[in-house]
C-alpha atoms as a PDB file:
ATOM      1  CA  UNK A   1      23.071  11.222  18.412  1.00  0.00           C
ATOM      2  CA  UNK A   2      23.407   9.580  14.995  1.00  0.00           C
ATOM      3  CA  UNK A   3      19.691   8.759  14.924  1.00  0.00           C
ATOM      4  CA  UNK A   4      18.787  12.348  15.803  1.00  0.00           C
ATOM      5  CA  UNK A   5      21.064  13.722  13.081  1.00  0.00           C
ATOM      6  CA  UNK A   6      19.572  11.323  10.549  1.00  0.00           C
ATOM      7  CA  UNK A   7      16.037  12.349  11.521  1.00  0.00           C
ATOM      8  CA  UNK A   8      16.918  16.026  11.198  1.00  0.00           C
ATOM      9  CA  UNK A   9      18.527  15.485   7.812  1.00  0.00           C
ATOM     10  CA  UNK A  10      15.484  13.534   6.641  1.00  0.00           C
ATOM     11  CA  UNK A  11      13.175  16.347   7.742  1.00  0.00           C
ATOM     12  CA  UNK A  12      15.273  18.934   5.920  1.00  0.00           C
ATOM     13  CA  UNK A  13      15.251  16.784   2.801  1.00  0.00           C
ATOM     14  CA  UNK A  14      11.435  16.620   2.906  1.00  0.00           C
ATOM     15  CA  UNK A  15      11.175  20.379   3.242  1.00  0.00           C
ATOM     16  CA  UNK A  16      13.664  20.940   0.410  1.00  0.00           C
ATOM     17  CA  UNK A  17      11.795  18.568  -1.877  1.00  0.00           C
ATOM     18  CA  UNK A  18       8.421  20.124  -1.072  1.00  0.00           C
ATOM     19  CA  UNK A  19       9.759  23.629  -1.718  1.00  0.00           C
ATOM     20  CA  UNK A  20      11.273  22.513  -5.026  1.00  0.00           C
ATOM     21  CA  UNK A  21       7.924  21.089  -6.101  1.00  0.00           C
ATOM     22  CA  UNK A  22       6.204  24.335  -5.126  1.00  0.00           C
ATOM     23  CA  UNK A  23       8.592  26.379  -7.258  1.00  0.00           C
ATOM     24  CA  UNK A  24       7.896  24.031 -10.144  1.00  0.00           C
ATOM     25  CA  UNK A  25       4.165  24.675  -9.890  1.00  0.00           C
ATOM     26  CA  UNK A  26       4.729  28.445  -9.958  1.00  0.00           C
ATOM     27  CA  UNK A  27       6.710  28.129 -13.174  1.00  0.00           C
ATOM     28  CA  UNK A  28       4.167  25.802 -14.825  1.00  0.00           C
ATOM     29  CA  UNK A  29       2.577  27.887 -17.583  1.00  0.00           C
ATOM     30  CA  UNK A  30      -0.141  25.263 -18.071  1.00  0.00           C
ATOM     31  CA  UNK A  31      -1.511  26.408 -14.700  1.00  0.00           C
ATOM     32  CA  UNK A  32      -2.159  30.161 -14.960  1.00  0.00           C
ATOM     33  CA  UNK A  33      -2.545  30.665 -11.219  1.00  0.00           C
ATOM     34  CA  UNK A  34       1.210  30.154 -10.695  1.00  0.00           C
ATOM     35  CA  UNK A  35       2.327  32.895 -13.099  1.00  0.00           C
ATOM     36  CA  UNK A  36      -0.551  35.047 -11.801  1.00  0.00           C
ATOM     37  CA  UNK A  37       0.814  34.748  -8.268  1.00  0.00           C
ATOM     38  CA  UNK A  38       4.303  35.670  -9.443  1.00  0.00           C
ATOM     39  CA  UNK A  39       2.962  38.629 -11.456  1.00  0.00           C
ATOM     40  CA  UNK A  40       0.912  39.951  -8.516  1.00  0.00           C
ATOM     41  CA  UNK A  41       3.893  39.638  -6.177  1.00  0.00           C
ATOM     42  CA  UNK A  42       6.312  41.243  -8.654  1.00  0.00           C
ATOM     43  CA  UNK A  43       3.866  44.068  -9.351  1.00  0.00           C
ATOM     44  CA  UNK A  44       3.581  44.804  -5.646  1.00  0.00           C
ATOM     45  CA  UNK A  45       7.339  44.687  -5.211  1.00  0.00           C
ATOM     46  CA  UNK A  46       7.813  47.167  -8.063  1.00  0.00           C
ATOM     47  CA  UNK A  47       5.123  49.397  -6.608  1.00  0.00           C
ATOM     48  CA  UNK A  48       6.827  49.408  -3.227  1.00  0.00           C
ATOM     49  CA  UNK A  49      10.249  50.054  -4.744  1.00  0.00           C
ATOM     50  CA  UNK A  50       9.048  52.917  -6.942  1.00  0.00           C
ATOM     51  CA  UNK A  51       6.171  54.361  -4.940  1.00  0.00           C
ATOM     52  CA  UNK A  52       3.594  53.757  -7.692  1.00  0.00           C
ATOM     53  CA  UNK A  53       0.455  53.507  -5.572  1.00  0.00           C
ATOM     54  CA  UNK A  54      -1.884  52.563  -8.407  1.00  0.00           C
ATOM     55  CA  UNK A  55       0.217  49.519  -9.266  1.00  0.00           C
ATOM     56  CA  UNK A  56       0.120  48.368  -5.654  1.00  0.00           C
ATOM     57  CA  UNK A  57      -3.669  48.689  -5.545  1.00  0.00           C
ATOM     58  CA  UNK A  58      -3.951  46.606  -8.709  1.00  0.00           C
ATOM     59  CA  UNK A  59      -1.459  43.939  -7.636  1.00  0.00           C
ATOM     60  CA  UNK A  60      -1.443  43.375  -3.885  1.00  0.00           C
ATOM     61  CA  UNK A  61      -5.084  42.241  -3.457  1.00  0.00           C
ATOM     62  CA  UNK A  62      -4.424  39.470  -6.010  1.00  0.00           C
ATOM     63  CA  UNK A  63      -1.545  37.786  -4.161  1.00  0.00           C
ATOM     64  CA  UNK A  64      -3.568  35.704  -1.709  1.00  0.00           C
ATOM     65  CA  UNK A  65      -6.425  34.800  -4.101  1.00  0.00           C
ATOM     66  CA  UNK A  66      -3.811  33.462  -6.538  1.00  0.00           C
ATOM     67  CA  UNK A  67      -2.192  31.469  -3.717  1.00  0.00           C
ATOM     68  CA  UNK A  68      -5.614  30.103  -2.743  1.00  0.00           C
ATOM     69  CA  UNK A  69      -6.259  29.013  -6.320  1.00  0.00           C
ATOM     70  CA  UNK A  70      -2.936  27.164  -6.361  1.00  0.00           C
ATOM     71  CA  UNK A  71      -3.822  25.421  -3.093  1.00  0.00           C
ATOM     72  CA  UNK A  72      -7.255  24.365  -4.342  1.00  0.00           C
ATOM     73  CA  UNK A  73      -6.065  23.181  -7.746  1.00  0.00           C
ATOM     74  CA  UNK A  74      -3.253  21.117  -6.244  1.00  0.00           C
ATOM     75  CA  UNK A  75      -5.973  18.666  -5.281  1.00  0.00           C
ATOM     76  CA  UNK A  76      -6.981  18.146  -8.894  1.00  0.00           C
ATOM     77  CA  UNK A  77      -3.388  17.353  -9.793  1.00  0.00           C
ATOM     78  CA  UNK A  78      -3.049  14.877  -6.944  1.00  0.00           C
ATOM     79  CA  UNK A  79      -6.541  13.445  -7.326  1.00  0.00           C
ATOM     80  CA  UNK A  80      -7.320  14.347  -3.705  1.00  0.00           C
ATOM     81  CA  UNK A  81      -9.857  17.188  -3.519  1.00  0.00           C
ATOM     82  CA  UNK A  82     -10.453  18.950  -0.222  1.00  0.00           C
ATOM     83  CA  UNK A  83     -13.472  18.164   1.898  1.00  0.00           C
ATOM     84  CA  UNK A  84     -16.141  20.944   1.877  1.00  0.00           C
ATOM     85  CA  UNK A  85     -15.379  22.106   5.427  1.00  0.00           C
ATOM     86  CA  UNK A  86     -11.667  22.244   4.653  1.00  0.00           C
ATOM     87  CA  UNK A  87     -12.313  24.285   1.509  1.00  0.00           C
ATOM     88  CA  UNK A  88     -14.476  26.691   3.520  1.00  0.00           C
ATOM     89  CA  UNK A  89     -11.803  27.205   6.180  1.00  0.00           C
ATOM     90  CA  UNK A  90      -9.073  27.710   3.590  1.00  0.00           C
ATOM     91  CA  UNK A  91     -11.232  30.195   1.669  1.00  0.00           C
ATOM     92  CA  UNK A  92     -12.095  32.058   4.881  1.00  0.00           C
ATOM     93  CA  UNK A  93      -8.381  32.365   5.604  1.00  0.00           C
ATOM     94  CA  UNK A  94      -7.696  33.805   2.164  1.00  0.00           C
ATOM     95  CA  UNK A  95     -10.613  36.247   2.429  1.00  0.00           C
ATOM     96  CA  UNK A  96      -9.406  37.482   5.828  1.00  0.00           C
ATOM     97  CA  UNK A  97      -5.812  37.899   4.645  1.00  0.00           C
ATOM     98  CA  UNK A  98      -6.947  39.841   1.578  1.00  0.00           C
ATOM     99  CA  UNK A  99      -9.132  42.061   3.746  1.00  0.00           C
ATOM    100  CA  UNK A 100      -6.125  42.782   5.944  1.00  0.00           C
ATOM    101  CA  UNK A 101      -4.068  43.610   2.869  1.00  0.00           C
ATOM    102  CA  UNK A 102      -6.645  46.134   1.700  1.00  0.00           C
ATOM    103  CA  UNK A 103      -7.010  47.747   5.134  1.00  0.00           C
ATOM    104  CA  UNK A 104      -3.265  48.297   5.431  1.00  0.00           C
ATOM    105  CA  UNK A 105      -2.810  49.282   1.795  1.00  0.00           C
ATOM    106  CA  UNK A 106      -5.377  52.083   2.010  1.00  0.00           C
ATOM    107  CA  UNK A 107      -3.446  53.681   4.873  1.00  0.00           C
ATOM    108  CA  UNK A 108       0.261  54.416   4.884  1.00  0.00           C
ATOM    109  CA  UNK A 109       1.097  50.789   4.236  1.00  0.00           C
ATOM    110  CA  UNK A 110       4.068  49.357   6.115  1.00  0.00           C
ATOM    111  CA  UNK A 111       5.063  52.830   7.290  1.00  0.00           C
ATOM    112  CA  UNK A 112       1.797  53.447   9.145  1.00  0.00           C
ATOM    113  CA  UNK A 113       2.128  54.611  12.734  1.00  0.00           C
ATOM    114  CA  UNK A 114      -1.635  54.766  13.175  1.00  0.00           C
ATOM    115  CA  UNK A 115      -2.283  52.071  15.768  1.00  0.00           C
ATOM    116  CA  UNK A 116      -6.014  51.982  14.975  1.00  0.00           C
ATOM    117  CA  UNK A 117      -5.470  51.051  11.343  1.00  0.00           C
ATOM    118  CA  UNK A 118      -2.728  48.559  12.208  1.00  0.00           C
ATOM    119  CA  UNK A 119      -5.017  46.989  14.799  1.00  0.00           C
ATOM    120  CA  UNK A 120      -7.847  46.736  12.256  1.00  0.00           C
ATOM    121  CA  UNK A 121      -5.510  45.057   9.773  1.00  0.00           C
ATOM    122  CA  UNK A 122      -4.210  42.761  12.507  1.00  0.00           C
ATOM    123  CA  UNK A 123      -7.785  41.807  13.423  1.00  0.00           C
ATOM    124  CA  UNK A 124      -8.459  40.752   9.831  1.00  0.00           C
ATOM    125  CA  UNK A 125      -5.275  38.681   9.695  1.00  0.00           C
ATOM    126  CA  UNK A 126      -6.036  37.206  13.114  1.00  0.00           C
ATOM    127  CA  UNK A 127      -9.374  35.971  11.781  1.00  0.00           C
ATOM    128  CA  UNK A 128      -7.512  34.250   8.954  1.00  0.00           C
ATOM    129  CA  UNK A 129      -4.965  32.749  11.352  1.00  0.00           C
ATOM    130  CA  UNK A 130      -7.759  31.293  13.499  1.00  0.00           C
ATOM    131  CA  UNK A 131      -9.448  29.717  10.481  1.00  0.00           C
ATOM    132  CA  UNK A 132      -6.153  28.301   9.230  1.00  0.00           C
ATOM    133  CA  UNK A 133      -5.209  27.033  12.687  1.00  0.00           C
ATOM    134  CA  UNK A 134      -8.556  25.264  12.913  1.00  0.00           C
ATOM    135  CA  UNK A 135      -7.847  23.584   9.577  1.00  0.00           C
ATOM    136  CA  UNK A 136      -4.381  22.530  10.742  1.00  0.00           C
ATOM    137  CA  UNK A 137      -5.894  20.935  13.833  1.00  0.00           C
ATOM    138  CA  UNK A 138      -8.540  19.196  11.705  1.00  0.00           C
ATOM    139  CA  UNK A 139      -5.708  17.856   9.581  1.00  0.00           C
ATOM    140  CA  UNK A 140      -3.980  16.252  12.546  1.00  0.00           C
ATOM    141  CA  UNK A 141      -1.275  18.790  13.418  1.00  0.00           C
ATOM    142  CA  UNK A 142      -0.565  19.089  17.130  1.00  0.00           C
ATOM    143  CA  UNK A 143       1.731  21.379  19.096  1.00  0.00           C
ATOM    144  CA  UNK A 144       5.157  19.992  19.941  1.00  0.00           C
ATOM    145  CA  UNK A 145       7.059  21.115  23.063  1.00  0.00           C
ATOM    146  CA  UNK A 146      10.230  22.485  21.474  1.00  0.00           C
ATOM    147  CA  UNK A 147       8.401  24.472  18.786  1.00  0.00           C
ATOM    148  CA  UNK A 148       5.964  25.840  21.360  1.00  0.00           C
ATOM    149  CA  UNK A 149       8.738  26.900  23.725  1.00  0.00           C
ATOM    150  CA  UNK A 150      10.749  28.667  21.024  1.00  0.00           C
ATOM    151  CA  UNK A 151       7.726  30.539  19.733  1.00  0.00           C
ATOM    152  CA  UNK A 152       6.700  31.445  23.266  1.00  0.00           C
ATOM    153  CA  UNK A 153      10.021  33.235  23.709  1.00  0.00           C
ATOM    154  CA  UNK A 154       9.552  35.018  20.361  1.00  0.00           C
ATOM    155  CA  UNK A 155       6.028  36.130  21.259  1.00  0.00           C
ATOM    156  CA  UNK A 156       7.087  37.304  24.707  1.00  0.00           C
ATOM    157  CA  UNK A 157       9.986  39.327  23.340  1.00  0.00           C
ATOM    158  CA  UNK A 158       7.848  40.970  20.653  1.00  0.00           C
ATOM    159  CA  UNK A 159       5.127  41.806  23.185  1.00  0.00           C
ATOM    160  CA  UNK A 160       7.666  43.364  25.544  1.00  0.00           C
ATOM    161  CA  UNK A 161       9.057  45.576  22.765  1.00  0.00           C
ATOM    162  CA  UNK A 162       5.613  46.712  21.616  1.00  0.00           C
ATOM    163  CA  UNK A 163       4.297  47.414  25.109  1.00  0.00           C
ATOM    164  CA  UNK A 164       7.462  49.334  25.974  1.00  0.00           C
ATOM    165  CA  UNK A 165       6.508  51.740  23.176  1.00  0.00           C
ATOM    166  CA  UNK A 166       3.058  52.302  24.686  1.00  0.00           C
ATOM    167  CA  UNK A 167       0.058  50.495  26.115  1.00  0.00           C
ATOM    168  CA  UNK A 168      -1.911  51.359  22.986  1.00  0.00           C
ATOM    169  CA  UNK A 169       0.110  48.656  21.259  1.00  0.00           C
ATOM    170  CA  UNK A 170      -1.610  45.937  23.317  1.00  0.00           C
ATOM    171  CA  UNK A 171      -3.765  44.749  20.356  1.00  0.00           C
ATOM    172  CA  UNK A 172      -0.629  44.387  18.227  1.00  0.00           C
ATOM    173  CA  UNK A 173       1.112  42.450  21.000  1.00  0.00           C
ATOM    174  CA  UNK A 174      -1.878  40.116  21.247  1.00  0.00           C
ATOM    175  CA  UNK A 175      -1.813  39.629  17.490  1.00  0.00           C
ATOM    176  CA  UNK A 176       1.873  38.760  17.655  1.00  0.00           C
ATOM    177  CA  UNK A 177       1.084  36.090  20.223  1.00  0.00           C
ATOM    178  CA  UNK A 178      -1.570  34.589  17.975  1.00  0.00           C
ATOM    179  CA  UNK A 179       0.748  34.563  14.961  1.00  0.00           C
ATOM    180  CA  UNK A 180       3.491  32.924  17.024  1.00  0.00           C
ATOM    181  CA  UNK A 181       0.977  30.288  18.131  1.00  0.00           C
ATOM    182  CA  UNK A 182       0.039  29.570  14.505  1.00  0.00           C
ATOM    183  CA  UNK A 183       3.714  29.345  13.577  1.00  0.00           C
ATOM    184  CA  UNK A 184       4.370  26.949  16.471  1.00  0.00           C
ATOM    185  CA  UNK A 185       1.589  24.693  15.188  1.00  0.00           C
ATOM    186  CA  UNK A 186       2.780  24.917  11.579  1.00  0.00           C
ATOM    187  CA  UNK A 187       6.373  24.049  12.475  1.00  0.00           C
ATOM    188  CA  UNK A 188       5.123  20.993  14.375  1.00  0.00           C
ATOM    189  CA  UNK A 189       4.405  19.337  11.012  1.00  0.00           C
ATOM    190  CA  UNK A 190       6.017  15.942  10.403  1.00  0.00           C
ATOM    191  CA  UNK A 191       6.021  13.123   7.865  1.00  0.00           C
ATOM    192  CA  UNK A 192       2.642  11.844   9.096  1.00  0.00           C
ATOM    193  CA  UNK A 193       0.938  14.873   7.514  1.00  0.00           C
ATOM    194  CA  UNK A 194       2.024  14.105   3.963  1.00  0.00           C
ATOM    195  CA  UNK A 195       4.848  15.225   1.713  1.00  0.00           C
ATOM    196  CA  UNK A 196       3.315  18.493   0.510  1.00  0.00           C
ATOM    197  CA  UNK A 197       2.655  19.698   4.061  1.00  0.00           C
ATOM    198  CA  UNK A 198       6.403  19.871   4.786  1.00  0.00           C
ATOM    199  CA  UNK A 199       6.498  23.490   3.570  1.00  0.00           C
ATOM    200  CA  UNK A 200       4.658  24.490   6.760  1.00  0.00           C
ATOM    201  CA  UNK A 201       7.962  24.131   8.610  1.00  0.00           C
ATOM    202  CA  UNK A 202       9.119  27.233   6.719  1.00  0.00           C
ATOM    203  CA  UNK A 203       5.829  29.092   6.326  1.00  0.00           C
ATOM    204  CA  UNK A 204       5.210  30.106   9.934  1.00  0.00           C
ATOM    205  CA  UNK A 205       8.671  31.547  10.650  1.00  0.00           C
ATOM    206  CA  UNK A 206       8.629  33.448   7.344  1.00  0.00           C
ATOM    207  CA  UNK A 207       5.311  35.066   8.280  1.00  0.00           C
ATOM    208  CA  UNK A 208       6.825  36.064  11.638  1.00  0.00           C
ATOM    209  CA  UNK A 209       9.793  37.557   9.782  1.00  0.00           C
ATOM    210  CA  UNK A 210       7.476  39.525   7.507  1.00  0.00           C
ATOM    211  CA  UNK A 211       5.631  41.105  10.419  1.00  0.00           C
ATOM    212  CA  UNK A 212       8.933  41.823  12.174  1.00  0.00           C
ATOM    213  CA  UNK A 213      10.050  43.729   9.084  1.00  0.00           C
ATOM    214  CA  UNK A 214       6.839  45.780   9.265  1.00  0.00           C
ATOM    215  CA  UNK A 215       7.740  46.805  12.809  1.00  0.00           C
ATOM    216  CA  UNK A 216      11.236  47.730  11.665  1.00  0.00           C
ATOM    217  CA  UNK A 217       9.807  49.707   8.722  1.00  0.00           C
ATOM    218  CA  UNK A 218       7.828  51.945  11.080  1.00  0.00           C
ATOM    219  CA  UNK A 219      11.153  53.204  12.473  1.00  0.00           C
ATOM    220  CA  UNK A 220      12.613  54.197   9.098  1.00  0.00           C
ATOM    221  CA  UNK A 221      11.991  57.487   7.324  1.00  0.00           C
ATOM    222  CA  UNK A 222       9.840  57.107   4.218  1.00  0.00           C
ATOM    223  CA  UNK A 223      11.258  57.609   0.744  1.00  0.00           C
ATOM    224  CA  UNK A 224      14.736  56.429   1.678  1.00  0.00           C
ATOM    225  CA  UNK A 225      16.537  53.452   0.173  1.00  0.00           C
ATOM    226  CA  UNK A 226      16.362  51.449   3.452  1.00  0.00           C
ATOM    227  CA  UNK A 227      12.620  52.125   3.684  1.00  0.00           C
ATOM    228  CA  UNK A 228      11.975  50.887   0.159  1.00  0.00           C
ATOM    229  CA  UNK A 229      14.192  47.847   0.709  1.00  0.00           C
ATOM    230  CA  UNK A 230      12.209  46.975   3.831  1.00  0.00           C
ATOM    231  CA  UNK A 231       8.926  47.476   1.955  1.00  0.00           C
ATOM    232  CA  UNK A 232      10.040  45.047  -0.735  1.00  0.00           C
ATOM    233  CA  UNK A 233      11.284  42.626   1.920  1.00  0.00           C
ATOM    234  CA  UNK A 234       7.899  42.669   3.625  1.00  0.00           C
ATOM    235  CA  UNK A 235       6.169  41.769   0.366  1.00  0.00           C
ATOM    236  CA  UNK A 236       8.701  39.034  -0.479  1.00  0.00           C
ATOM    237  CA  UNK A 237       8.307  37.327   2.875  1.00  0.00           C
ATOM    238  CA  UNK A 238       4.557  37.865   3.140  1.00  0.00           C
ATOM    239  CA  UNK A 239       3.775  36.458  -0.304  1.00  0.00           C
ATOM    240  CA  UNK A 240       6.046  33.481   0.356  1.00  0.00           C
ATOM    241  CA  UNK A 241       4.476  32.799   3.753  1.00  0.00           C
ATOM    242  CA  UNK A 242       0.906  33.123   2.467  1.00  0.00           C
ATOM    243  CA  UNK A 243       1.591  30.737  -0.406  1.00  0.00           C
ATOM    244  CA  UNK A 244       3.285  28.140   1.775  1.00  0.00           C
ATOM    245  CA  UNK A 245       0.704  28.365   4.563  1.00  0.00           C
ATOM    246  CA  UNK A 246      -2.252  27.921   2.229  1.00  0.00           C
ATOM    247  CA  UNK A 247      -0.741  25.188   0.062  1.00  0.00           C
ATOM    248  CA  UNK A 248       0.912  23.364   2.963  1.00  0.00           C
ATOM    249  CA  UNK A 249      -2.239  23.318   5.063  1.00  0.00           C
ATOM    250  CA  UNK A 250      -4.298  22.229   2.057  1.00  0.00           C
ATOM    251  CA  UNK A 251      -1.852  19.371   1.482  1.00  0.00           C
ATOM    252  CA  UNK A 252      -2.161  18.279   5.126  1.00  0.00           C
ATOM    253  CA  UNK A 253      -5.957  18.457   4.880  1.00  0.00           C
ATOM    254  CA  UNK A 254      -6.031  16.356   1.716  1.00  0.00           C
ATOM    255  CA  UNK A 255      -3.696  13.794   3.270  1.00  0.00           C
ATOM    256  CA  UNK A 256      -5.908  13.567   6.348  1.00  0.00           C
ATOM    257  CA  UNK A 257      -8.996  13.240   4.158  1.00  0.00           C
ATOM    258  CA  UNK A 258      -7.442  10.384   2.206  1.00  0.00           C
ATOM    259  CA  UNK A 259      -7.011   8.432   5.430  1.00  0.00           C
ATOM    260  CA  UNK A 260     -10.475   9.171   6.803  1.00  0.00           C
END
C-alpha cells in the first residue's frame, strides 16, 4: 500500500512539474509563440463571451498553429529535434484540428444542432486524433488496463446518451469512442516516456471534458449567461488540451528518438 501511494505521489509530482514548465514557456516573451497562443485563446474567449464573430474568426484558427509552434520549438530548447516522420504526424494533427475548428466556427459554433456539420467537424478532429495516436504509439506509449477500462465506460456512456437522442448521432458516438481511445492511450504515459510527456496524463481527459461541454451547450438557449459561460469553458478546455496533447506527444517522440 505504501509503495503504491509513493508511486502515485511521484506520478502526480511529475505531472505538476511538467505543467509548471509549460506555463513558464507560455509566459516567456523571448519565445513569441507562447504569448501568441495566449492571445489567440484570450481573443476567442472574449469573442465567445461577447458574441463578436469577427474576433472569433481572427483568433480561433490561430490557437492550434501556435500550440504546434511551441511543440516544435521545444526541441530546439532541449537540443532534441523531432524526427521527420514525427514532425509530419504532429503537423498533420494540427492541420486536422484547425480544419475542424474552421468547420465548426463557420456554423453555429458550439450551439450547432446540425448533425451534418458536427459530423464533418468530428471527422476532421478524428483525422487529427488518428495521426496523434500513431505518433504516441511510435513514441512507445501503450494502453494500460485501468486507463482503458475507465475510458471504455466513459465512451459507452456518451454513446448511449447520443444514440438515445437519435440514430443520426451515430457518427458523433463513434467520434466519442475514438477520442476516449486517444485519451486512454495518453493517460497511459509514465516516466519511461520522458519528463515533458507527463502532461499527457491531463491532456486526454481535458479534451473529453471540452467535448462534453459542447454537448451540454447544445441544450442551452443561446445568448444567455449559462450559454456564454459554457462557450468560454469549451475554449478554455480545448485550448489547454490541444496545447498539452501536441507538446506532450512531441516530448515523448523526442525522448524516444534520443534512445533510438
